[in-house]
Structures are given as structure tokens and as C-alpha cells.
mmCIF file of C-alpha atoms in Angstrom:
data_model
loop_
_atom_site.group_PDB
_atom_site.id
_atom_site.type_symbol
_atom_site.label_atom_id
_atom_site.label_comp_id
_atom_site.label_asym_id
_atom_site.label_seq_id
_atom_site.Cartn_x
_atom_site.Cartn_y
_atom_site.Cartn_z
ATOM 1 C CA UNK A 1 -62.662 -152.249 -9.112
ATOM 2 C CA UNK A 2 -60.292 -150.200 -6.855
ATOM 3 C CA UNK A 3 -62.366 -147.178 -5.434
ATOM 4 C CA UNK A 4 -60.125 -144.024 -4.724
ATOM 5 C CA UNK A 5 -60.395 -141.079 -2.666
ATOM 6 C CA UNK A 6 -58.835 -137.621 -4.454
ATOM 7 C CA UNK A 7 -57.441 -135.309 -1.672
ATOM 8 C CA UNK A 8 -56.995 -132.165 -3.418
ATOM 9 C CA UNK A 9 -58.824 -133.237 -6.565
ATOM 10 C CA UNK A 10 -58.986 -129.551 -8.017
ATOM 11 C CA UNK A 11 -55.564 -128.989 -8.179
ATOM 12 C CA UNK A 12 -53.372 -129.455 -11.814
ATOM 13 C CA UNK A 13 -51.936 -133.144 -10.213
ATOM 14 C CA UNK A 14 -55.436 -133.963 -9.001
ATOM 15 C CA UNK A 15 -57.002 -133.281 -12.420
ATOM 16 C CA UNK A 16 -54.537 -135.043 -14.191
ATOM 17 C CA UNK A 17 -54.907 -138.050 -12.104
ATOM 18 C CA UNK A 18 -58.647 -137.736 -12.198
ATOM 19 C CA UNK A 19 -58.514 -138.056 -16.210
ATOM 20 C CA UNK A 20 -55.677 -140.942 -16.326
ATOM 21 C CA UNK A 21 -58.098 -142.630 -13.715
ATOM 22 C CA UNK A 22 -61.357 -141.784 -16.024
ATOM 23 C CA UNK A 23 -59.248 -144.165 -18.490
ATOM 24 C CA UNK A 24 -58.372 -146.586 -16.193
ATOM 25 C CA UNK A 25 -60.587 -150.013 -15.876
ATOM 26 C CA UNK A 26 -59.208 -151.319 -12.934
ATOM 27 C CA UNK A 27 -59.970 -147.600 -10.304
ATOM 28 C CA UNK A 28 -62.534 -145.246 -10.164
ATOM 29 C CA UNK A 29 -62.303 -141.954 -8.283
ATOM 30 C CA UNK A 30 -65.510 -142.375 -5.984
ATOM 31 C CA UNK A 31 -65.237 -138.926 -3.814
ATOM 32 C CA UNK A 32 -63.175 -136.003 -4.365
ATOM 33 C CA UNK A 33 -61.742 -133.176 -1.529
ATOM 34 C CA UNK A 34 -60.998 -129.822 -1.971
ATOM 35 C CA UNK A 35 -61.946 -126.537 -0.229
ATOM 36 C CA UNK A 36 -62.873 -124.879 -4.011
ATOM 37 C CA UNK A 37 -65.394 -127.033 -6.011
ATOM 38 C CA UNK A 38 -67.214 -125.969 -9.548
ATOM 39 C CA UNK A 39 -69.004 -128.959 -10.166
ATOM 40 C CA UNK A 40 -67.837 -130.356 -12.805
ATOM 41 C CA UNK A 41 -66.405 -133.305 -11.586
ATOM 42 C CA UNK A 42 -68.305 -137.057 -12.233
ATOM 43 C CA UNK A 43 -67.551 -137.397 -8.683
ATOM 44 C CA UNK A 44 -69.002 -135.697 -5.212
ATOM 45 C CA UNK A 45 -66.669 -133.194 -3.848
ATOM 46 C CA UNK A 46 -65.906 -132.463 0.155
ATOM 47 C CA UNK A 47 -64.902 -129.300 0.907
ATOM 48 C CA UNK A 48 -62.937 -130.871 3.988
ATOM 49 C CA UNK A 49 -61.796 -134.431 4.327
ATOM 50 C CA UNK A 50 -63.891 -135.071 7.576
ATOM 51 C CA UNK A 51 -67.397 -134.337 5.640
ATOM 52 C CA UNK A 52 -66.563 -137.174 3.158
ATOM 53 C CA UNK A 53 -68.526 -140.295 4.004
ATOM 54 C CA UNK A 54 -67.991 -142.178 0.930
ATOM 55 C CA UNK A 55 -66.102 -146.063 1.525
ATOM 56 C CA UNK A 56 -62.984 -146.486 -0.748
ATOM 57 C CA UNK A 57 -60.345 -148.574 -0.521
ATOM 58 C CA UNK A 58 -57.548 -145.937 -0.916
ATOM 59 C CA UNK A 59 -56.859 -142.479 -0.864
ATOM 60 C CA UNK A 60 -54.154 -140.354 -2.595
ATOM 61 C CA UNK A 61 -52.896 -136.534 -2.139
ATOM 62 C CA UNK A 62 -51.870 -134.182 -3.843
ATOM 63 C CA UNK A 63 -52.660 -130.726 -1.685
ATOM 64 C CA UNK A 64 -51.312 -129.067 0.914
ATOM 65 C CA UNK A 65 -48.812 -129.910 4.093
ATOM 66 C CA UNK A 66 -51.541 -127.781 6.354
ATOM 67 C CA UNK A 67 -54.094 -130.347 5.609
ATOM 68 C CA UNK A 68 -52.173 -133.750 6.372
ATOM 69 C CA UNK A 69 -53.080 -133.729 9.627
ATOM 70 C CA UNK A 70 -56.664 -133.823 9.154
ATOM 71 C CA UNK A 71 -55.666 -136.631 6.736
ATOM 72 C CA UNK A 72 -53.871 -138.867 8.901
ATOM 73 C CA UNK A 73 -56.204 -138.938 11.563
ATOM 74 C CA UNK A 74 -59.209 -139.537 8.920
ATOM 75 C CA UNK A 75 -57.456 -142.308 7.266
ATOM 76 C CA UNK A 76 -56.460 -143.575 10.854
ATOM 77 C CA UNK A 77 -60.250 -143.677 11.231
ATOM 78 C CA UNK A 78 -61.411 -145.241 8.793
ATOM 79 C CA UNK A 79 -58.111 -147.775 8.184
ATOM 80 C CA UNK A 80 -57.996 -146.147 4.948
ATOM 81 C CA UNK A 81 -54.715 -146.902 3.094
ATOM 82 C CA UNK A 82 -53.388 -143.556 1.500
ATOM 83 C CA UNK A 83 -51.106 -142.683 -1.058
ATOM 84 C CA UNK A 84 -48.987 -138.819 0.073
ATOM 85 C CA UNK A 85 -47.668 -137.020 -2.654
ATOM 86 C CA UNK A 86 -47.435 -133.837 -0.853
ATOM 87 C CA UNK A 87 -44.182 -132.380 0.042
ATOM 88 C CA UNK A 88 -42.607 -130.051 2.446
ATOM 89 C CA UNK A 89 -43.831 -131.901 5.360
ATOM 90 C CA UNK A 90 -42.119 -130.515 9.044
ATOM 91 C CA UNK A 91 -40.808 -132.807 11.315
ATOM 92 C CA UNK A 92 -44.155 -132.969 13.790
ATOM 93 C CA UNK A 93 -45.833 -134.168 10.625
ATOM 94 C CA UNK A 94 -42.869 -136.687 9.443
ATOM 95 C CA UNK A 95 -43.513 -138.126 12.996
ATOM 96 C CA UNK A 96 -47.226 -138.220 12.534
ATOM 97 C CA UNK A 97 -47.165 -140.329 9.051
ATOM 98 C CA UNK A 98 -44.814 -142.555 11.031
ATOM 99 C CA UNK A 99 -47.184 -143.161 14.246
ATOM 100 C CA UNK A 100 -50.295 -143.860 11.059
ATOM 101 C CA UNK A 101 -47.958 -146.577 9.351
ATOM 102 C CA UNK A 102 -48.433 -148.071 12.386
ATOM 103 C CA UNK A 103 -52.580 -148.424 12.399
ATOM 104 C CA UNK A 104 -52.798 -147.975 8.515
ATOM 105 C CA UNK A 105 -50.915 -148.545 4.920
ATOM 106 C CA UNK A 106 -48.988 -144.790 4.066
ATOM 107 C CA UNK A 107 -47.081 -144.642 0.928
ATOM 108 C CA UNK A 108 -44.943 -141.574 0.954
ATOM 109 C CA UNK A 109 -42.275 -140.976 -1.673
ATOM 110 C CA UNK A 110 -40.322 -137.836 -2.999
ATOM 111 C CA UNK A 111 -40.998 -138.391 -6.452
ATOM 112 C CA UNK A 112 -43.634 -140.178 -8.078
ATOM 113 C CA UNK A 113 -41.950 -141.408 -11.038
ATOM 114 C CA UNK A 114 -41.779 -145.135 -11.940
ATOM 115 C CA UNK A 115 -38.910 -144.190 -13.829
ATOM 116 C CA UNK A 116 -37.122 -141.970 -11.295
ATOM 117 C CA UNK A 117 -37.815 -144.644 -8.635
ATOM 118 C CA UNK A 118 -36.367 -147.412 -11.037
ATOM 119 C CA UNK A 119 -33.473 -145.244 -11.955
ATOM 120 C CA UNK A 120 -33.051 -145.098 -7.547
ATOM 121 C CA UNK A 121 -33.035 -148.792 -7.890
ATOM 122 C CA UNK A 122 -30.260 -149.147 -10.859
ATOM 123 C CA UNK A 123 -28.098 -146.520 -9.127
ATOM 124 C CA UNK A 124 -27.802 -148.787 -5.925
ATOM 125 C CA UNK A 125 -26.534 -151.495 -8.153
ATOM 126 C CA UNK A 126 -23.859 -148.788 -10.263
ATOM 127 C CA UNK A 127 -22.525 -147.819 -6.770
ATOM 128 C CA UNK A 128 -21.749 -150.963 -5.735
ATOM 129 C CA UNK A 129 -19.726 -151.711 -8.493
ATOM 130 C CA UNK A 130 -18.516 -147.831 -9.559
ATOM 131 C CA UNK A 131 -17.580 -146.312 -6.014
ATOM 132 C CA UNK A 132 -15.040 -149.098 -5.031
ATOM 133 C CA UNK A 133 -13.317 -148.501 -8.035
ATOM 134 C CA UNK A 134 -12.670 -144.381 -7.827
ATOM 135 C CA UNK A 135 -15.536 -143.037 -9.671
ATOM 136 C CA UNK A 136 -16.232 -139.614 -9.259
ATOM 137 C CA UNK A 137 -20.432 -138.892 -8.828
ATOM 138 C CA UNK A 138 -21.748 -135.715 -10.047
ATOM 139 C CA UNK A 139 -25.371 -134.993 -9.414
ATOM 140 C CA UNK A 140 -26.706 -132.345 -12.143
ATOM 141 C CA UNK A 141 -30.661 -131.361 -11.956
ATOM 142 C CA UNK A 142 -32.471 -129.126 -14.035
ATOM 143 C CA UNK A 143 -36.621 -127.058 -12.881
ATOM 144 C CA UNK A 144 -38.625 -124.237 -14.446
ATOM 145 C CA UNK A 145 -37.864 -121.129 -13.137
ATOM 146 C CA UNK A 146 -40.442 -120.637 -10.125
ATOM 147 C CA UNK A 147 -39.111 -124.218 -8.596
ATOM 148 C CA UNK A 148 -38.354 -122.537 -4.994
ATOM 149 C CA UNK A 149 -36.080 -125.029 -3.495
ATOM 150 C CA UNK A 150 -32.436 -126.385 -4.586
ATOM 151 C CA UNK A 151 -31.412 -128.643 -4.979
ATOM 152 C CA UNK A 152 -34.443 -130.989 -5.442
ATOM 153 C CA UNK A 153 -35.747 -133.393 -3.070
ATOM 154 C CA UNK A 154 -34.669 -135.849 -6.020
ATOM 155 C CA UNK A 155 -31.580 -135.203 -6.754
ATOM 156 C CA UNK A 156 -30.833 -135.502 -3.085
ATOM 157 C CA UNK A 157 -32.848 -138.476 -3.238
ATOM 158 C CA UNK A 158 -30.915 -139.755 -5.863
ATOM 159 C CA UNK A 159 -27.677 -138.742 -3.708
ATOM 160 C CA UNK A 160 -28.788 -141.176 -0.985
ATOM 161 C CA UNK A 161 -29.561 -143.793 -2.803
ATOM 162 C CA UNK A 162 -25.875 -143.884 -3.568
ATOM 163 C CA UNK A 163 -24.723 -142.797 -0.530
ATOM 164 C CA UNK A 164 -26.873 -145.174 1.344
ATOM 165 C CA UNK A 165 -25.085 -148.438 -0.718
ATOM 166 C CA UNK A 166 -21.854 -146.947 0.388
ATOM 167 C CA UNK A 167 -22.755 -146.983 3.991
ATOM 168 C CA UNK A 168 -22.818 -143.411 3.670
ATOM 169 C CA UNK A 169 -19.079 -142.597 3.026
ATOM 170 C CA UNK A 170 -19.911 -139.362 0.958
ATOM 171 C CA UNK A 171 -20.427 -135.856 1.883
ATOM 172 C CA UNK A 172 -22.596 -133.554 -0.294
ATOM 173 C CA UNK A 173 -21.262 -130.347 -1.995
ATOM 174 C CA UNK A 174 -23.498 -127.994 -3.835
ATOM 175 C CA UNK A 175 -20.986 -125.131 -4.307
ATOM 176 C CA UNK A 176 -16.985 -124.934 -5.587
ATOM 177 C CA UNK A 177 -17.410 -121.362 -6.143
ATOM 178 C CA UNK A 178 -15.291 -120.430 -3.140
ATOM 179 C CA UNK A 179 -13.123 -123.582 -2.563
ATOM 180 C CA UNK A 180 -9.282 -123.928 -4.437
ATOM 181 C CA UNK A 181 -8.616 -127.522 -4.010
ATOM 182 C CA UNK A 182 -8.856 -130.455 -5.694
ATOM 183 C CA UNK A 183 -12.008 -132.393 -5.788
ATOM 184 C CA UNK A 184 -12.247 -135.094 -2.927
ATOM 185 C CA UNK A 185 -12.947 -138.348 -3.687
ATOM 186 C CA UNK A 186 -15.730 -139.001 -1.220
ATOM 187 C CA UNK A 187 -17.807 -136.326 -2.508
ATOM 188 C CA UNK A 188 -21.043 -135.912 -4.336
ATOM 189 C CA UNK A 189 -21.005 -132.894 -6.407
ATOM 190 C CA UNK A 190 -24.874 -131.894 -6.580
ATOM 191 C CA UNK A 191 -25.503 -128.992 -9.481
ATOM 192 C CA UNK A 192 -28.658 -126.915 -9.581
ATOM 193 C CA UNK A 193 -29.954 -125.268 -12.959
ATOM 194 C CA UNK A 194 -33.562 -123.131 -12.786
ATOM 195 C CA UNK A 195 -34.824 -121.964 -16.143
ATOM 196 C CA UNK A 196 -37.723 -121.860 -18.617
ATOM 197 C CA UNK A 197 -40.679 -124.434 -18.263
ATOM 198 C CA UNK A 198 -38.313 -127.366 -17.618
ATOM 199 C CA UNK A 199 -40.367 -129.899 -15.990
ATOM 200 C CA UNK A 200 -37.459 -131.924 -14.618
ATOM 201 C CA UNK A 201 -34.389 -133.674 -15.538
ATOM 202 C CA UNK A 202 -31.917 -135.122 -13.620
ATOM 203 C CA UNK A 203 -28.312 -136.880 -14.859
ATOM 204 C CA UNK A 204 -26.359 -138.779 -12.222
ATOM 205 C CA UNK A 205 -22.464 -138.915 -13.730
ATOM 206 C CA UNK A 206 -19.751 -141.502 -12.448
ATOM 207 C CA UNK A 207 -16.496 -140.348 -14.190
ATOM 208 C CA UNK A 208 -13.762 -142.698 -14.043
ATOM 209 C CA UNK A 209 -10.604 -142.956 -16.002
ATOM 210 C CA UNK A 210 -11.018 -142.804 -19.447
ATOM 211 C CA UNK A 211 -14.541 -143.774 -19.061
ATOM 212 C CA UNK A 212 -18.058 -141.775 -18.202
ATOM 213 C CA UNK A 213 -21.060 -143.610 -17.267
ATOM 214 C CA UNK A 214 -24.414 -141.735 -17.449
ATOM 215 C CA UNK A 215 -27.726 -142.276 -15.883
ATOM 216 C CA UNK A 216 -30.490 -139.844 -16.858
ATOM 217 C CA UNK A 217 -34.436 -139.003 -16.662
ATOM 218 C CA UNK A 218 -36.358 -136.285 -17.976
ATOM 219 C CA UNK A 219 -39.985 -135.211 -17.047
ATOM 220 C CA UNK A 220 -41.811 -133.913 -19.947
ATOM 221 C CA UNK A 221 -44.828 -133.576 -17.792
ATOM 222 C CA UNK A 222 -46.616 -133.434 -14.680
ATOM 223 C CA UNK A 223 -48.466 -136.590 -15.963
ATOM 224 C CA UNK A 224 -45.345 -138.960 -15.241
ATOM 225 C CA UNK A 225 -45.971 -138.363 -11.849
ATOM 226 C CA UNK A 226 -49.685 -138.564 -11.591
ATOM 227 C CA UNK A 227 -49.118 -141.912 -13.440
ATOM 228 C CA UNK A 228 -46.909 -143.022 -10.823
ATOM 229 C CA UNK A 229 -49.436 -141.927 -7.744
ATOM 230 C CA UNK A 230 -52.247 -144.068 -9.650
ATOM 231 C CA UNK A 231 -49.791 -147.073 -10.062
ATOM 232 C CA UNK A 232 -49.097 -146.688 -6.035
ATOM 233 C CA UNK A 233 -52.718 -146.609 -5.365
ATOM 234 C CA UNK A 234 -53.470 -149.776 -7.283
ATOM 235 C CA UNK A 235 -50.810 -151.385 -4.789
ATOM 236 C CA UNK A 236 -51.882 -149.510 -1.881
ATOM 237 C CA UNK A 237 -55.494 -151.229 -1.922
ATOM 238 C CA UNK A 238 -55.548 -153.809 0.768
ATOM 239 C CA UNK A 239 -51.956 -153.942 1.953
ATOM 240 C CA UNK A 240 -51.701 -154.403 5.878
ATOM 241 C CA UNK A 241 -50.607 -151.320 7.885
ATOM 242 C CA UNK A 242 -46.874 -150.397 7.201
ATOM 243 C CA UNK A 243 -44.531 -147.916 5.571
ATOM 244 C CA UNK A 244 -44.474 -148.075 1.722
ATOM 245 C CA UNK A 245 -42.679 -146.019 -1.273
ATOM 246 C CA UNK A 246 -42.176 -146.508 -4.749
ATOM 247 C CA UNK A 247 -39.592 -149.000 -4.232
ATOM 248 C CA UNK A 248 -42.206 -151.279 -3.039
ATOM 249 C CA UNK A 249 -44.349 -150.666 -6.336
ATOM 250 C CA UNK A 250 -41.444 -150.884 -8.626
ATOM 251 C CA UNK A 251 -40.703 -154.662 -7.375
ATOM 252 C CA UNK A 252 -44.121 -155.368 -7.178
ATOM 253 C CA UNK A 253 -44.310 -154.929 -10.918
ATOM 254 C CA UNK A 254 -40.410 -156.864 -11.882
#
């Protein structure tokens, strides 16, 4: 049995993982953190990471860049692999989850999703055969309408991955508005669409001659990517210090 650490365990992601774990033979949650607590977890709750006491053999996020700090250095601590699924970290704290991978397993990805991360694995493999051969790539991603930034850290995830297996050829271009040219051929067009309750889709589009090829993934909920963190975890457990993502998880399980 896998025991797991929730860091922000109040929150909508850590309540949805906390129920797909509740299901789950193979983990238990054995400690919970957050700084508002009601009770009503099966679990004790910290109000701060350095009060918990409790041994586990891996911890996953899901709060707030101002606590990773605290994290890093308690996981440092302990040699307590962890699994961050919080975003908008600054570049002092990019630098700090790099100098932990060094005393500790860190998993850090920008999307959860076993399927985004496998369709980040398939795109590498499109590229190498589509971009030689003139396709045009056209990024198009779709959020709710309180989603802040744009375009999403997947989408230009997604960009990279391509861009990466084209020794980064490609510029990015997230606005034609203004421009009366033709389209360049090392260019990623990346489109941003903010609406509704839409949870997430992205659709990655080579367009050739006479021929479209499509990749897409939608998010129908949050739970895809709680899924995802609790499939990381289950990897996490006992792997030797080191920097992870889903990548590693995805081959893990081909």
C-alpha cells in the first residue's frame, strides 16, 4: 500500500483526488495539508506542511505557488518524493524544484493528463514525419471563461513538443490580426478561445496538400487530471532522486 501525502487537500483537485484515492486499493491518503480544515476528512489535516509528522512514501500538490517553498524544503527533509501540480511557479522557485531533484524524486508537469501527455508523445512522432514534408501546424485551444492566461501552458506545451523534434525551427504566432502576408512556413499558429464552462480542449492541425491530419483531446472534467496526479504518485513511490514528468509515467505503463 502506497501512503500519500495531500498538499492542499481542501481544494476542488485535492477532493477529487482524495475520493479517486478512497477507491483506489493500491494508495491511501494518510495526512492531509491545508490552512482551512472542517473535519470531515478520514484523514488528519495540517494546517501547514511543517506540523505534519505522518511517514508516507509520496506527496502530491495541488495548492498554491506561495507555499512550494515550504514544500521543497520539507520533502528535502524528509527524502519525500512529491508529485507538483501547481502552476505559475517564478523562476527562483523553477530553480528551487531543480536544486530538490537533486536530493529527492520531483515530478512536475504542465498538465496532468495521461491522455494529453500521450497525445505530447504521438505528436513527436507526427512531426518527424509531417514537418519535413511542408505541413502547416495550427495550434487551436479552447477554457471556460475565467481561465486568466492565453494561451495555455498546454497548448504551448504541445507547441514544444513539436518544436522540440524539429530542433526548434519554428517560431510561435498567436495573432494575424495586424500582419498582410502570407503565412510562413516555419510557424506555429497558436489560437486562443475563452467561453462557457469549457474544461479544456485542445486540436493540434498539420494541413498539407490535399490532406488534414488532426490530433485532438478534450477535458470533460477536472477528474482527468486528478487521475493523472494519482497515476504519477503510484510511480513516484520509491524512485531515486531525479527530475520526472508524465512522460516518464506514460512509458512506464506501454
Amino acid at each position: 500500500m502506497i501512503r500519500l501525502i495531500m498538499h492542499g487537500c481542501n481544494g476542488k483537485m485535492g477532493q477529487v483526488i482524495s475520493g479517486i484515492v478512497a477507491q483506489d486499493p493500491e494508495i491511501q491518503i494518510v495526512a492531509g495539508v491545508d490552512r482551512q480544515d472542517d473535519g470531515h476528512n478520514s484523514y488528519p489535516v495540517f494546517s501547514d506542511i511543517s506540523e505534519c509528522d505522518v511517514e508516507a512514501d509520496v506527496l502530491i500538490d495541488f495548492s498554491t505557488a506561495s507555499a512550494m517553498d515550504a514544500l521543497l524544503d520539507h520533502c528535502i527533509a524528509h527524502k519525500l518524493p512529491c508529485v507538483l501540480c501547481t502552476t505559475g511557479l517564478s523562476p527562483q522557485q523553477l530553480a528551487h524544484v531543480e536544486e530538490a531533484s537533486r536530493e529527492v524524486a520531483v515530478l512536475k508537469s504542465a498538465n496532468m493528463s495521461l491522455g494529453i501527455n500521450l497525445l505530447l508523445k504521438m505528436l513527436k512522432d507526427a512531426a518527424d514525419v509531417l514537418a519535413p514534408a511542408g505541413y502547416d501546424i495550427e495550434i487551436l485551444e479552447k477554457h471556460h471563461n475565467l481561465k486568466l492566461d492565453a494561451p495555455s501552458g498546454t497548448a504551448l506545451a504541445l507547441a514544444d513538443s513539436i518544436n522540440e523534434e524539429c530542433g526548434n525551427a519554428y517560431t510561435y504566432v498567436y495573432d494575424r490580426s495586424q500582419r498582410r502576408e502570407k503565412r510562413d512556413k516555419k510557424e506555429i499558429g497558436i489560437s486562443a478561445v475563452r467561453g462557457g464552462t469549457i474544461v479544456g480542449e485542445h486540436e493540434v492541425i498539420f494541413a498539407g496538400q490535399d490532406e488534414v491530419i488532426t490530433f485532438s483531446h478534450s477535458a470533460y472534467s477536472k477528474a482527468v487530471f486528478a487521475k493523472g496526479a494519482v497515476q504519477a504518485g503510484k510511480f513516484l513511490a520509491g524512485k531515486p532522486a531525479g527530475l520526472y514528468d508524465m512522460s516518464h509515467v506514460i512509458d512506464a505503463q506501454l
